[in-house]
């Protein structure tokens, strides 16, 4: 079975496991004029709950649709009332990483990079991703710059920190003001790479 077929099978089984009365009270399911012949929600009901087109959802279940985006997968996970483990499984089947509740994708920091941070004891260091989000740091960085763990995940970004706390956390070397423009450009190029066409 291909990954598209596995995804289609998972969606179909999960949809069949839900009943119309399982849908959230605020949800408006499309009116139905015909009797139910199979258990579970109809495809058009899942599509309505996930706010995707019926034809797209049908193609997903038939393993004929292109790979769904993380946003579509999140909507389907909510519509199908998936547990955290089922959400992760859905993401793996689709070859995607789902956004966390705060909207950002969980960041994997390789073990060797974590070990390097630990060995830089006494030297402030942090690791950023291509969007300039600070994804890991050591104790010296916490002591010298700020306790990144106390910042909301959306503020753990070099560009945001540079603009928000300009000159209050620590200052750069003379002439480093031009680095701000570089960080902004890098941030823009990184976010463009992650955008969905």
Short mmCIF file of C-alpha atoms in Angstrom, two decimals, residues 50-130:
data_model
loop_
_atom_site.label_atom_id
_atom_site.label_comp_id
_atom_site.label_asym_id
_atom_site.label_seq_id
_atom_site.Cartn_x
_atom_site.Cartn_y
_atom_site.Cartn_z
CA UNK A 50 -13.02 20.71 8.01
CA UNK A 51 -14.04 23.56 5.71
CA UNK A 52 -12.60 21.91 2.60
CA UNK A 53 -14.40 21.15 -0.64
CA UNK A 54 -16.30 17.88 -0.86
CA UNK A 55 -14.52 16.92 -4.08
CA UNK A 56 -11.09 17.47 -2.48
CA UNK A 57 -12.00 15.36 0.55
CA UNK A 58 -13.40 12.64 -1.74
CA UNK A 59 -10.13 12.62 -3.72
CA UNK A 60 -8.18 12.33 -0.45
CA UNK A 61 -10.20 9.26 0.53
CA UNK A 62 -9.70 7.81 -2.94
CA UNK A 63 -5.91 8.39 -2.82
CA UNK A 64 -6.17 10.71 -5.84
CA UNK A 65 -5.51 14.11 -4.23
CA UNK A 66 -2.18 15.89 -3.95
CA UNK A 67 -0.48 15.86 -0.56
CA UNK A 68 -2.56 17.96 1.84
CA UNK A 69 -1.00 20.98 3.53
CA UNK A 70 -0.40 21.06 7.30
CA UNK A 71 -3.32 23.48 7.64
CA UNK A 72 -5.71 21.10 5.84
CA UNK A 73 -4.44 18.21 7.96
CA UNK A 74 -5.07 20.24 11.13
CA UNK A 75 -8.61 21.01 9.98
CA UNK A 76 -9.22 17.34 9.18
CA UNK A 77 -7.80 16.32 12.56
CA UNK A 78 -10.25 18.65 14.30
CA UNK A 79 -13.17 17.51 12.14
CA UNK A 80 -12.38 13.84 12.76
CA UNK A 81 -11.76 14.51 16.48
CA UNK A 82 -8.34 12.87 16.40
CA UNK A 83 -6.28 12.29 19.52
CA UNK A 84 -2.74 13.67 19.67
CA UNK A 85 -1.33 10.27 18.66
CA UNK A 86 -3.77 10.05 15.76
CA UNK A 87 -2.82 13.59 14.66
CA UNK A 88 0.84 12.57 14.60
CA UNK A 89 -0.03 9.43 12.65
CA UNK A 90 -2.07 11.46 10.15
CA UNK A 91 0.87 13.85 9.68
CA UNK A 92 3.31 10.96 9.13
CA UNK A 93 1.00 9.36 6.57
CA UNK A 94 0.80 12.67 4.68
CA UNK A 95 4.54 13.36 5.02
CA UNK A 96 3.88 16.59 6.90
CA UNK A 97 4.44 18.18 10.28
CA UNK A 98 1.30 19.59 11.87
CA UNK A 99 1.39 22.97 13.59
CA UNK A 100 1.16 22.89 17.36
CA UNK A 101 -1.66 24.62 19.22
CA UNK A 102 0.24 27.94 19.13
CA UNK A 103 0.47 27.71 15.35
CA UNK A 104 4.14 26.89 14.95
CA UNK A 105 5.56 23.64 13.78
CA UNK A 106 7.44 21.66 16.41
CA UNK A 107 11.16 21.98 15.85
CA UNK A 108 13.48 18.98 15.92
CA UNK A 109 16.98 19.81 17.10
CA UNK A 110 19.48 17.05 16.28
CA UNK A 111 21.04 15.34 19.29
CA UNK A 112 24.59 16.29 18.25
CA UNK A 113 23.58 19.97 18.10
CA UNK A 114 22.10 19.70 21.61
CA UNK A 115 25.35 18.11 22.82
CA UNK A 116 27.38 20.92 21.25
CA UNK A 117 25.28 23.49 23.11
CA UNK A 118 25.97 21.62 26.34
CA UNK A 119 29.72 21.54 25.69
CA UNK A 120 29.80 25.30 25.15
CA UNK A 121 29.47 25.76 28.89
CA UNK A 122 30.16 29.39 29.77
CA UNK A 123 29.78 30.57 26.17
CA UNK A 124 26.32 31.91 25.29
CA UNK A 125 24.95 29.97 22.33
CA UNK A 126 21.62 29.27 20.72
CA UNK A 127 20.35 27.48 17.62
CA UNK A 128 17.99 29.12 15.14
CA UNK A 129 16.00 27.65 12.28
CA UNK A 130 15.71 29.19 8.81
#
